[in-house]
Tab-separated table of C-alpha atoms and ligand atoms in Angstrom:
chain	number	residue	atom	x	y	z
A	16	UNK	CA	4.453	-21.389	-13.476
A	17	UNK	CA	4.641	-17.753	-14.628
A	18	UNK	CA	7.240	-15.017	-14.393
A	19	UNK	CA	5.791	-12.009	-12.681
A	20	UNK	CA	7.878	-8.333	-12.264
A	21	UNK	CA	6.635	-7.032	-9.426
A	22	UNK	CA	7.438	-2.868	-9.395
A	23	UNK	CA	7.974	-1.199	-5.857
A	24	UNK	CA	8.491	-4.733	-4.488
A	25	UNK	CA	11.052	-3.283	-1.839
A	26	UNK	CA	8.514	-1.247	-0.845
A	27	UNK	CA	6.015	-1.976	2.595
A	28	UNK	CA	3.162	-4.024	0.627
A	29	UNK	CA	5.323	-5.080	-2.515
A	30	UNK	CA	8.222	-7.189	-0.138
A	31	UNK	CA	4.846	-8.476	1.953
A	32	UNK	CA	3.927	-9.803	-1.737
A	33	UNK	CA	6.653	-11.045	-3.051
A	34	UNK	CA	7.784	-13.321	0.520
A	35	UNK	CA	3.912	-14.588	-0.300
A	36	UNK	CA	4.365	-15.950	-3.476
A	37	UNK	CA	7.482	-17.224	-3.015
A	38	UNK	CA	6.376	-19.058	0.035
A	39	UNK	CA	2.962	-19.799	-1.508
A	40	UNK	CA	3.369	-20.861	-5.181
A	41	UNK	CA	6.078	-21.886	-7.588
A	42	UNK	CA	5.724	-18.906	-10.007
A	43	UNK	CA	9.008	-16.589	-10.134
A	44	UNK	CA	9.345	-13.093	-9.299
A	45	UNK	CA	11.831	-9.953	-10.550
A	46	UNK	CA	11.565	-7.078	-8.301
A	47	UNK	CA	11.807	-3.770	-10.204
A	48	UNK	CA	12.369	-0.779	-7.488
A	49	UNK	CA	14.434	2.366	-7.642
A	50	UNK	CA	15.058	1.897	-3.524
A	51	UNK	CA	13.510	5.635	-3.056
A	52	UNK	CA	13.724	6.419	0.633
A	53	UNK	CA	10.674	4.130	0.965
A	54	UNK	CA	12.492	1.228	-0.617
A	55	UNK	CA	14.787	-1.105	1.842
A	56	UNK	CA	16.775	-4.606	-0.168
A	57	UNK	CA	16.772	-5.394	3.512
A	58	UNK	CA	12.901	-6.012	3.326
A	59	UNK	CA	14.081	-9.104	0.604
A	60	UNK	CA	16.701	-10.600	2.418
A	61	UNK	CA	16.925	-14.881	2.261
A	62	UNK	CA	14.741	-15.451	-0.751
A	63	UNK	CA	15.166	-18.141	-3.321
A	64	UNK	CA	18.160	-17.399	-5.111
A	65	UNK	CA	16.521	-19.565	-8.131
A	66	UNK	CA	13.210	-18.137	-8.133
A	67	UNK	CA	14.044	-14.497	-7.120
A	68	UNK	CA	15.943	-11.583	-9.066
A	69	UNK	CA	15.931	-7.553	-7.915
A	70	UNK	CA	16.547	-5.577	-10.385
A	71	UNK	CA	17.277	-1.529	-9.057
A	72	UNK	CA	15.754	0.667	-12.133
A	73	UNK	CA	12.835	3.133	-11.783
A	74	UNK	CA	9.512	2.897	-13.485
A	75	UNK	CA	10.091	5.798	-15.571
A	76	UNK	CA	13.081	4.076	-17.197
A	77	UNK	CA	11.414	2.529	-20.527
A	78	UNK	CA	13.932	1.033	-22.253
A	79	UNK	CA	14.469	-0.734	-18.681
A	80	UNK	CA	10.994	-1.432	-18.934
A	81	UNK	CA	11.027	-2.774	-22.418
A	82	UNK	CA	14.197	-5.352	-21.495
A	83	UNK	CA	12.199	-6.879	-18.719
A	84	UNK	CA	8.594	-7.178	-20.189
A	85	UNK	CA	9.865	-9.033	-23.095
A	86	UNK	CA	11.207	-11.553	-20.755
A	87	UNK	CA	8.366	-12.138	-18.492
A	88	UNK	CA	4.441	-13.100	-18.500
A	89	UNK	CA	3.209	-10.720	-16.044
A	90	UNK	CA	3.426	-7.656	-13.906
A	91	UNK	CA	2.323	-6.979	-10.649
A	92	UNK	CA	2.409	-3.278	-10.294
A	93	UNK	CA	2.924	-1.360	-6.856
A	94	UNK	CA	5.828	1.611	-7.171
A	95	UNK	CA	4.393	4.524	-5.944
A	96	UNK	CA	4.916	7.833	-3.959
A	97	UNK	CA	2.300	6.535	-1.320
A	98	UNK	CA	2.196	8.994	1.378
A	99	UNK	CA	-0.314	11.387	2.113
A	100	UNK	CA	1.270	14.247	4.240
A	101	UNK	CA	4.468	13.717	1.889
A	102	UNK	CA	2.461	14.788	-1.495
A	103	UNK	CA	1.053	17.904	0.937
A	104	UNK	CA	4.810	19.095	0.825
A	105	UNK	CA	6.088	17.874	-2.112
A	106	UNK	CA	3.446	17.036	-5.149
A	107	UNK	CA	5.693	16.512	-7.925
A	108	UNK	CA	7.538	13.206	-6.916
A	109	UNK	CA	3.317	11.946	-7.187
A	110	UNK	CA	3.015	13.353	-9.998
A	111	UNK	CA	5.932	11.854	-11.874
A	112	UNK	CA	6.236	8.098	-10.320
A	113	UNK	CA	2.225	7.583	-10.137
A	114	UNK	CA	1.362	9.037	-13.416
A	115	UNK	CA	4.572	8.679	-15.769
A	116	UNK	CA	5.611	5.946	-14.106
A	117	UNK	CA	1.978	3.955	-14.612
A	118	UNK	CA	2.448	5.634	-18.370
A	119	UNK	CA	5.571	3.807	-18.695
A	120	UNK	CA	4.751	0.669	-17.615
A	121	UNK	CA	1.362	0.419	-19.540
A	122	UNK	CA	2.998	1.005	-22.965
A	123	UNK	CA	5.365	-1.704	-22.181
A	124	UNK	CA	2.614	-3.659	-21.252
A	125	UNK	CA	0.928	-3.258	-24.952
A	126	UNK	CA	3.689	-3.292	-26.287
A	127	UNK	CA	4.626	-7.169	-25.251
A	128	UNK	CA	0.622	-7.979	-24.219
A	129	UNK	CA	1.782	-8.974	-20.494
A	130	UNK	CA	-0.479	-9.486	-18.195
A	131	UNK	CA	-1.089	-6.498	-16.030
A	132	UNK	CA	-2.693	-5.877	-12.481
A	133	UNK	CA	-2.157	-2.339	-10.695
A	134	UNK	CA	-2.631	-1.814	-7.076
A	135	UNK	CA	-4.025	0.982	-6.041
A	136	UNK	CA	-6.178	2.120	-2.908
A	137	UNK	CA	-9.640	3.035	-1.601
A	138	UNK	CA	-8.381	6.806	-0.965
A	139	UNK	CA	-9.574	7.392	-4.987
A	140	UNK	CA	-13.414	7.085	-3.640
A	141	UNK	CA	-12.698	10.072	-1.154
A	142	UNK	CA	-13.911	9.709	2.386
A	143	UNK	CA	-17.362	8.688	4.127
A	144	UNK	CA	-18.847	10.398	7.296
A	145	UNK	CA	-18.276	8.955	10.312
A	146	UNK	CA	-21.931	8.271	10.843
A	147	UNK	CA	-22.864	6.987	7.292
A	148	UNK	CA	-23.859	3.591	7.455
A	149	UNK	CA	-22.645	2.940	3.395
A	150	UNK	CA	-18.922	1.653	2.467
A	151	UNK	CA	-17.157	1.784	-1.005
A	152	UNK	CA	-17.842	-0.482	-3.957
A	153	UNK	CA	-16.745	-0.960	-7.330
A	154	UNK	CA	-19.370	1.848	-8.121
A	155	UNK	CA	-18.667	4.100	-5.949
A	156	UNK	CA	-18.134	7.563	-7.655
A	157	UNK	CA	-14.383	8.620	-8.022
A	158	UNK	CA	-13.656	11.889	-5.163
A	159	UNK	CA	-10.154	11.403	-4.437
A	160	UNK	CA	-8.748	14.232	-1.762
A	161	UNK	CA	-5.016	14.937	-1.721
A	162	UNK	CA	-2.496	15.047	-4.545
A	163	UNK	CA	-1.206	11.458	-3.308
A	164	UNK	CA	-4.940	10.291	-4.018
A	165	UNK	CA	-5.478	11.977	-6.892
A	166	UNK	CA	-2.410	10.597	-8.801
A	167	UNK	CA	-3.551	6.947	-7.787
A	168	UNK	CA	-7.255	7.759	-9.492
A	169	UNK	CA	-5.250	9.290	-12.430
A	170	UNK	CA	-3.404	6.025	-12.764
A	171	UNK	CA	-6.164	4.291	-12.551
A	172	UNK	CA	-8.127	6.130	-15.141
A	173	UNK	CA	-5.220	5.027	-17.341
A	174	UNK	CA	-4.967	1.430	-16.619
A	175	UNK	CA	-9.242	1.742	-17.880
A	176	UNK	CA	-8.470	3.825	-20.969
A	177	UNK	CA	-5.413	1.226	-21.794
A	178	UNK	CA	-7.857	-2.019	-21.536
A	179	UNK	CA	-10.371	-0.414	-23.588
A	180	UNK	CA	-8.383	1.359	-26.426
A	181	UNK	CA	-5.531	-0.417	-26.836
A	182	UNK	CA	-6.929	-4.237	-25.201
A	183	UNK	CA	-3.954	-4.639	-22.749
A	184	UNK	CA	-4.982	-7.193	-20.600
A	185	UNK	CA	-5.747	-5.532	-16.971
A	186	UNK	CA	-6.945	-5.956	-13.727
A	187	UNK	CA	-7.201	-3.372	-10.502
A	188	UNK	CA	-7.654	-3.435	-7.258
A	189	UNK	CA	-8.376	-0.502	-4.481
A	190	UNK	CA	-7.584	-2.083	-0.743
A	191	UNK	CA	-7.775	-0.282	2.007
A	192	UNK	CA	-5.103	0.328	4.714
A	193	UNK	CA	-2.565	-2.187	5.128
A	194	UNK	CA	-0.459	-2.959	8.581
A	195	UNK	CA	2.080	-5.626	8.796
A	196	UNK	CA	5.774	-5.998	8.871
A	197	UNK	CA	8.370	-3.840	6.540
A	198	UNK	CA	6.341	-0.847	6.878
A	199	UNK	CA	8.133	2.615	6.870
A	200	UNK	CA	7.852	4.462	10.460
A	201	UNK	CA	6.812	7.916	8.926
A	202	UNK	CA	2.973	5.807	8.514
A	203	UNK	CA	0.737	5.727	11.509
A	204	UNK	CA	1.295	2.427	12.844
A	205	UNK	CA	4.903	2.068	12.532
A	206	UNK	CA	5.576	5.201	13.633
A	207	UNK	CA	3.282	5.093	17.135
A	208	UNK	CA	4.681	1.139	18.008
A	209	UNK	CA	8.517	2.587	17.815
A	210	UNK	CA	7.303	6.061	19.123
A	211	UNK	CA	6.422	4.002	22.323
A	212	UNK	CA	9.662	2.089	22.103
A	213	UNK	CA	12.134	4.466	22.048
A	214	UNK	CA	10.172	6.456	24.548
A	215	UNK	CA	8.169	9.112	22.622
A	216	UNK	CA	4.647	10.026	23.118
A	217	UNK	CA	2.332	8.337	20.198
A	218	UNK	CA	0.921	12.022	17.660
A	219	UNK	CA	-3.234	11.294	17.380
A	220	UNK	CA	-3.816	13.974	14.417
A	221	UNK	CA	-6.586	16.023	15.024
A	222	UNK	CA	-9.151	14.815	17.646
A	223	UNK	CA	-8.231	10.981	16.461
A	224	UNK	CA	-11.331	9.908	15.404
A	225	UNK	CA	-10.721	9.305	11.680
A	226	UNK	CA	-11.496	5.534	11.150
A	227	UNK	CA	-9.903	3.703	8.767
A	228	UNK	CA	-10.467	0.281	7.784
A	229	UNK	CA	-7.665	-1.949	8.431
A	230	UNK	CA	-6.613	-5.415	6.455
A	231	UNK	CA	-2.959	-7.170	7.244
A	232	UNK	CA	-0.816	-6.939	4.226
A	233	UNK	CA	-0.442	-10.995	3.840
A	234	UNK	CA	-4.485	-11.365	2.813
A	235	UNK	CA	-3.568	-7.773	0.585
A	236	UNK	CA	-1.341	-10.369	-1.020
A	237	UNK	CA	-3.513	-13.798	-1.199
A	238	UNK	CA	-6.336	-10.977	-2.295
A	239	UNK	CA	-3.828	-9.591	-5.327
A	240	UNK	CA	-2.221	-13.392	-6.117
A	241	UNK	CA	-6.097	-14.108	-6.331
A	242	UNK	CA	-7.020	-11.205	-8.806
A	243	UNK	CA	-3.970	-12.526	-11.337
A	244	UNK	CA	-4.904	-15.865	-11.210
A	245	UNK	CA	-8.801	-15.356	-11.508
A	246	UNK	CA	-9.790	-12.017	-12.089
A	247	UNK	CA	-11.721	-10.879	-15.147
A	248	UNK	CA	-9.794	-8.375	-17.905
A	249	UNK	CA	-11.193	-5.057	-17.639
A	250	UNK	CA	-12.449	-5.235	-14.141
A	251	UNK	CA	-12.090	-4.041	-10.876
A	252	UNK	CA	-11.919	-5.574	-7.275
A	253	UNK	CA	-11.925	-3.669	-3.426
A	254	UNK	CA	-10.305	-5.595	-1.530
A	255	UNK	CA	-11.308	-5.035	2.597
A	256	UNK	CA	-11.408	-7.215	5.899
A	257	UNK	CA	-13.662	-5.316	7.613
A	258	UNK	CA	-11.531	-4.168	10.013
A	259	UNK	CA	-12.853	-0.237	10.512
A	260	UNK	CA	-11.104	1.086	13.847
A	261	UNK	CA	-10.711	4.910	14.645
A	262	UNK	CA	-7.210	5.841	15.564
A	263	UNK	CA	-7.604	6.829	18.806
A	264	UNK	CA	-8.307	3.156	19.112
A	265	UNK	CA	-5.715	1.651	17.532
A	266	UNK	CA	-3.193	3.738	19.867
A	267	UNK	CA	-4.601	2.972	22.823
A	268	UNK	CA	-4.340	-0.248	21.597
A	269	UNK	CA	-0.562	-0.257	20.891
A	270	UNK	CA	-0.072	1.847	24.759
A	271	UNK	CA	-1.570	-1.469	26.334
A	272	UNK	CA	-0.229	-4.036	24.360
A	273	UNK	CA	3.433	-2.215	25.394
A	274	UNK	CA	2.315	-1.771	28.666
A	275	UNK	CA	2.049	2.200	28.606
A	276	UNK	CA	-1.064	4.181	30.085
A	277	UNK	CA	-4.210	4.387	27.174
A	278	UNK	CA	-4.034	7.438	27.619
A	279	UNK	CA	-0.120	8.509	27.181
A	280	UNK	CA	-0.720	10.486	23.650
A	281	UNK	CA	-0.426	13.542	22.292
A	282	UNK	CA	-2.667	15.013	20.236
A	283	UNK	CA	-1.599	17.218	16.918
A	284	UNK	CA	-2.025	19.424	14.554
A	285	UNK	CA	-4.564	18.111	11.652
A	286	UNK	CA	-3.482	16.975	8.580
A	287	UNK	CA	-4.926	19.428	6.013
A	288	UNK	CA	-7.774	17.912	4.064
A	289	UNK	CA	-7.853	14.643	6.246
A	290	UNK	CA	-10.199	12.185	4.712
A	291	UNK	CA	-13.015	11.304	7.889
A	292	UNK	CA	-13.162	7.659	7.330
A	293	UNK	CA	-12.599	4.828	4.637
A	294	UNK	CA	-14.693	0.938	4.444
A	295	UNK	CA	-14.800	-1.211	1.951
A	296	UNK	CA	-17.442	-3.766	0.763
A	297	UNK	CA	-15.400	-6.320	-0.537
A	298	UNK	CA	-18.632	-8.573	-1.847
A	299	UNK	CA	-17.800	-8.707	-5.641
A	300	UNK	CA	-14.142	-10.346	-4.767
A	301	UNK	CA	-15.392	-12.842	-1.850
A	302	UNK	CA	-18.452	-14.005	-4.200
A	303	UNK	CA	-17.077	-13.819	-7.928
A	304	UNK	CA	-13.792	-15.165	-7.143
A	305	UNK	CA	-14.149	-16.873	-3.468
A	306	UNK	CA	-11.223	-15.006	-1.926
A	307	UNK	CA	-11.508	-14.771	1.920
A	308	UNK	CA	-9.407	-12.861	4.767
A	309	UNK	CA	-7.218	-14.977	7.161
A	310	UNK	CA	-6.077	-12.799	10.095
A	311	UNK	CA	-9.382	-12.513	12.262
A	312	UNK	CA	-9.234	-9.961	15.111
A	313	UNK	CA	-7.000	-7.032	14.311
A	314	UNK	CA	-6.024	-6.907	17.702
A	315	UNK	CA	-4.115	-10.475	17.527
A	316	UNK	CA	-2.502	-9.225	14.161
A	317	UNK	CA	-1.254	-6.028	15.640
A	318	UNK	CA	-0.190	-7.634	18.429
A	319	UNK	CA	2.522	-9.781	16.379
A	320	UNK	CA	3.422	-6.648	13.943
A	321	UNK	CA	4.129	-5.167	17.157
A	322	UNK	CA	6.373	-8.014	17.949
A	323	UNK	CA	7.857	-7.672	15.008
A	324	UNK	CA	9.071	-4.104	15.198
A	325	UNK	CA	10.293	-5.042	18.652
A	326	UNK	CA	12.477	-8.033	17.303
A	327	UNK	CA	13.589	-5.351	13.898
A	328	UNK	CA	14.844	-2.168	15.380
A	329	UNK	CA	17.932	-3.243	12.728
A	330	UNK	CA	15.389	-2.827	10.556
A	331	UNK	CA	13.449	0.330	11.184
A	332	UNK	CA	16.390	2.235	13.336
A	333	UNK	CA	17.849	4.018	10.478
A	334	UNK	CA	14.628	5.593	9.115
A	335	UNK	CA	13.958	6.546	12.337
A	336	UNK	CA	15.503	10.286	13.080
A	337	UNK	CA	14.619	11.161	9.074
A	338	UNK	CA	10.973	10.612	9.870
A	339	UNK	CA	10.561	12.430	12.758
A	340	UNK	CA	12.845	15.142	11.719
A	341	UNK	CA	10.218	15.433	8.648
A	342	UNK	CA	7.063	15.432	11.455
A	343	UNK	CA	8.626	17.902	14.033
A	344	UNK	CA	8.899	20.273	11.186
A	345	UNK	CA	5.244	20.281	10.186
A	346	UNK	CA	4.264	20.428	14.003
A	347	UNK	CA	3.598	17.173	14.007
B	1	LIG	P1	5.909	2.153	-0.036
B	1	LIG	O1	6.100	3.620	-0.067
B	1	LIG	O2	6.224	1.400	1.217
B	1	LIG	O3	6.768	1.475	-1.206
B	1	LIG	C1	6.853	2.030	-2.484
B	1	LIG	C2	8.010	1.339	-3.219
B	1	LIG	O4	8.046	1.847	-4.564
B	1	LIG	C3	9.387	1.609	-2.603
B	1	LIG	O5	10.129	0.408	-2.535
B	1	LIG	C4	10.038	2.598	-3.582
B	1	LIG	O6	11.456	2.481	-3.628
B	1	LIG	C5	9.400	2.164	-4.900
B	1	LIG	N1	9.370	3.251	-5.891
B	1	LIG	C6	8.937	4.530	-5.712
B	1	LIG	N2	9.092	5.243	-6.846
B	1	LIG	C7	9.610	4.376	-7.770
B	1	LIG	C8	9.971	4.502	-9.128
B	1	LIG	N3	9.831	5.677	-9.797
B	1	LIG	N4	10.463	3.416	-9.781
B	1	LIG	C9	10.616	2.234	-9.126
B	1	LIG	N5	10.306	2.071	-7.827
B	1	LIG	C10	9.804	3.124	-7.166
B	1	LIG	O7	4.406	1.896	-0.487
B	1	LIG	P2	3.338	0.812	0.032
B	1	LIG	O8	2.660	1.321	1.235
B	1	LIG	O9	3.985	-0.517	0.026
B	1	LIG	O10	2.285	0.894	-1.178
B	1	LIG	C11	2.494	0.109	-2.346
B	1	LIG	C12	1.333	0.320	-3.299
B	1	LIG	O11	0.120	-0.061	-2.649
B	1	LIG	C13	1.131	1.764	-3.745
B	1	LIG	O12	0.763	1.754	-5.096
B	1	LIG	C14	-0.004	2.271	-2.882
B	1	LIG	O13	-0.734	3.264	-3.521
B	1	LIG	C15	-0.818	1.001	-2.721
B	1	LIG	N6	-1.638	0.895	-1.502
B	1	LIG	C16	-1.083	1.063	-0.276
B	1	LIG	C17	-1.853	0.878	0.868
B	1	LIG	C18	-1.256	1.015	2.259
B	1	LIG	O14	-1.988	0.893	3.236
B	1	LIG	N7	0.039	1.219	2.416
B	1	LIG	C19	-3.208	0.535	0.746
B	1	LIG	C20	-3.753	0.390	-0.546
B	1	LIG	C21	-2.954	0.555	-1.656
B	2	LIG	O1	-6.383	3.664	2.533
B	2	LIG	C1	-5.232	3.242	1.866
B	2	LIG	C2	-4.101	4.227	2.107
B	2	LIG	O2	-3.685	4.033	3.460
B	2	LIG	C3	-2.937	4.045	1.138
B	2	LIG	O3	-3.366	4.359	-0.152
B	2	LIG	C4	-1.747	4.925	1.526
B	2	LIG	O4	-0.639	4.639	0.698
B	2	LIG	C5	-1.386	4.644	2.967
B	2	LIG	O5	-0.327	5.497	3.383
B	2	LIG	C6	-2.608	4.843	3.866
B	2	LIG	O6	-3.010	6.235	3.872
B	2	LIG	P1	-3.434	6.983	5.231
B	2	LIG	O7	-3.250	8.434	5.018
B	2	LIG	O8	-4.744	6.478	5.714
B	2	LIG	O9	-2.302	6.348	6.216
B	2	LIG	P2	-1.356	6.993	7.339
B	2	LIG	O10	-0.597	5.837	7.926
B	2	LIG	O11	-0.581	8.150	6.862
B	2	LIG	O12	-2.413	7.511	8.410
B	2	LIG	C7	-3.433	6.678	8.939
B	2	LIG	C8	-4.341	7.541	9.808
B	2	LIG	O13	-3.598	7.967	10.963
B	2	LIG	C9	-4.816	8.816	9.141
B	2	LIG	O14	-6.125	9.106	9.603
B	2	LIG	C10	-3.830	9.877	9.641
B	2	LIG	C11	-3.528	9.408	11.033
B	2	LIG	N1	-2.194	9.723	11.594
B	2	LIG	C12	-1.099	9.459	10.834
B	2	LIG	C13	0.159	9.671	11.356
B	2	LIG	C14	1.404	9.398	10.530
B	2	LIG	C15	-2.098	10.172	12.897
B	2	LIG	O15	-3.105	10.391	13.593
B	2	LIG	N2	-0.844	10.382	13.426
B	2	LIG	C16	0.296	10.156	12.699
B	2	LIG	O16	1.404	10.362	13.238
């Protein structure tokens, strides 16, 4: 049994992660999260009261940091400014959580030798054509495309240079796009499922063709739980479920599955610099350390995230108005 902090575990993928190993092991977990307007304690409700401690600090805070390394065996890092169209606006936040945070945590992380895995996300390879037959590996060259991107490869680049100078014990992986429960509406999913419930047209950016390659957030976390367990130091893992859809798709899936006409959308201004399309070839991490996906057709697994924003509007109400106040700003 092993104490893990996991940072950002308020967060969408981070609460997904820590509900999966609490459910799915016996090791403990300490959330570390400074409840940004990402964060929500709401997305931790009813855990083990034994097993499970939140702790509300920021990532940047080291002699935070340095209290709660020395008391546990590993970290499973996910705090991050994560969205796209926010670091078009607003770079700095990136800049300081992605980079200074990662900085923070990594010196910690020699400093006590804890074991260390960082999550980051395909968006550091750049973008493929929508025609090209090839999808990312382990090899593929670094191209990242926005400021959000480019502070992920950064902290990346760090999390190498920190295994290889100073021997701290690391892992990484790059997934691709995650849906699931306890993710914030101002992301495409969210926001077109409670769009459609509270009436509003779904926004397509662009001509909504731009495929991206979707994975459900519980086999993110069987994929990361599988990486600490069996990964080798130093290396890297994609992690992918082959699940490429463009979004024009994946609205007109969400219209019918709510009952609306396909083809009730709007479409909207572009984002600037929109990466074309992301897939992963998650070989190396399905043959080195025999990890497989569990949700099959990414039509039954939206279908139940769907449910569950239905069944949560306690949930995701409150963000709601912010969000969209945020789009209808940018024109979008
Ligand atoms: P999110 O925005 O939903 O959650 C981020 C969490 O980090 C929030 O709880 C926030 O309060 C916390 N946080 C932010 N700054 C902090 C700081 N300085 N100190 C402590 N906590 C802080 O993000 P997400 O979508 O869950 O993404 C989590 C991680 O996974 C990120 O590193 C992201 O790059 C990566 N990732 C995301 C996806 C995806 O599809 N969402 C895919 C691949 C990788
Ligand atoms: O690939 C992994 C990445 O996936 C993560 O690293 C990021 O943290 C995560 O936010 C996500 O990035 P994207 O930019 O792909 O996700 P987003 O949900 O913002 O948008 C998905 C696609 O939908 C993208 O092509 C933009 C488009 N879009 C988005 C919104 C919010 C729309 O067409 N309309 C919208 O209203």
């Amino acid at each position: 049994m092993s104490r893990i902090i996991v940072t950002g575990g308020a967060g969408f993928i981070g609460s997904n992660f820590v509900h999966y190993v609490l459910a799915n092991t016996d090791h403990s977990v300490t959330v570390l999260d400074a409840l940004t307007y990402a964060g929500n304690r709401a997305s931790l409700d009813g855990l083990p009261a034994d097993r499970f401690e939140f702790v509300h600090g920021d990532i940047r805070d080291a002699a935070l940091v340095d209290e709660l390394f020395a008391r546990h065996d590993a970290v499973v890092h996910y705090a991050a400014e994560s969205h796209n169209d926010n670091s078009l606006h607003d770079p700095r936040p990136f800049l300081e959580t992605n980079i200074i945070g990662t900085y923070t945590l990594l010196e910690a992380a020699r400093k006590h030798d804890i074991r260390f895995h960082h999550i980051s996300t395909d968006e550091v390879y750049g973008d493929l054509e929508l025609d090209d037959p090839s999808r990312f590996s382990e090899s593929t060259p670094y191209n990242p495309s926005s400021p959000y991107s480019s502070t992920k490869a950064g902290s990346d680049l760090l999390v190498r240079a920190w295994v290889r100078s100073f021997g701290v014990r690391a892992t990484i992986s790059n997934c691709s796009n995650n849906y699931g429960p306890y993710q914030h509406v101002e992301k495409f999913i969210p926001r077109q499922i409670t769009n459609v419930l509270t009436g509003v047209r779904p926004k397509l950016y662009g001509t909504g063709e731009n495929v991206r390659d979707w994975i459900h957030a519980d086999d993110h976390s069987s994929a990361v739980l599988t990486i600490l367990e069996k990964g080798v130091i130093g290396e890297t893992y994609l992690i992918g479920a082959d699940g490429e859809h463009n979004n024009k798709a994946v609205v007109e899936l969400i219209l019918a599955e709510l009952g609306q006409p396909t083809d009730a959308y709007d479409l909207v201004r572009d984002r600037p610099g929109h990466d074309l399309r992301y897939a992963i070839d998650s070989t190396r991490l399905r043959t080195e350390l025999g990890w497989q996906p569990s949700f099959g057709v990414f039509a039954a697994g939206l279908a139940a995230t769907i449910g569950w924003y239905r069944d949560n509007e306690s949930w995701w109400g409150p963000q709601k108005a912010a969000a969209e106040a945020r789009y209808a700003a940018q024109g979008q």
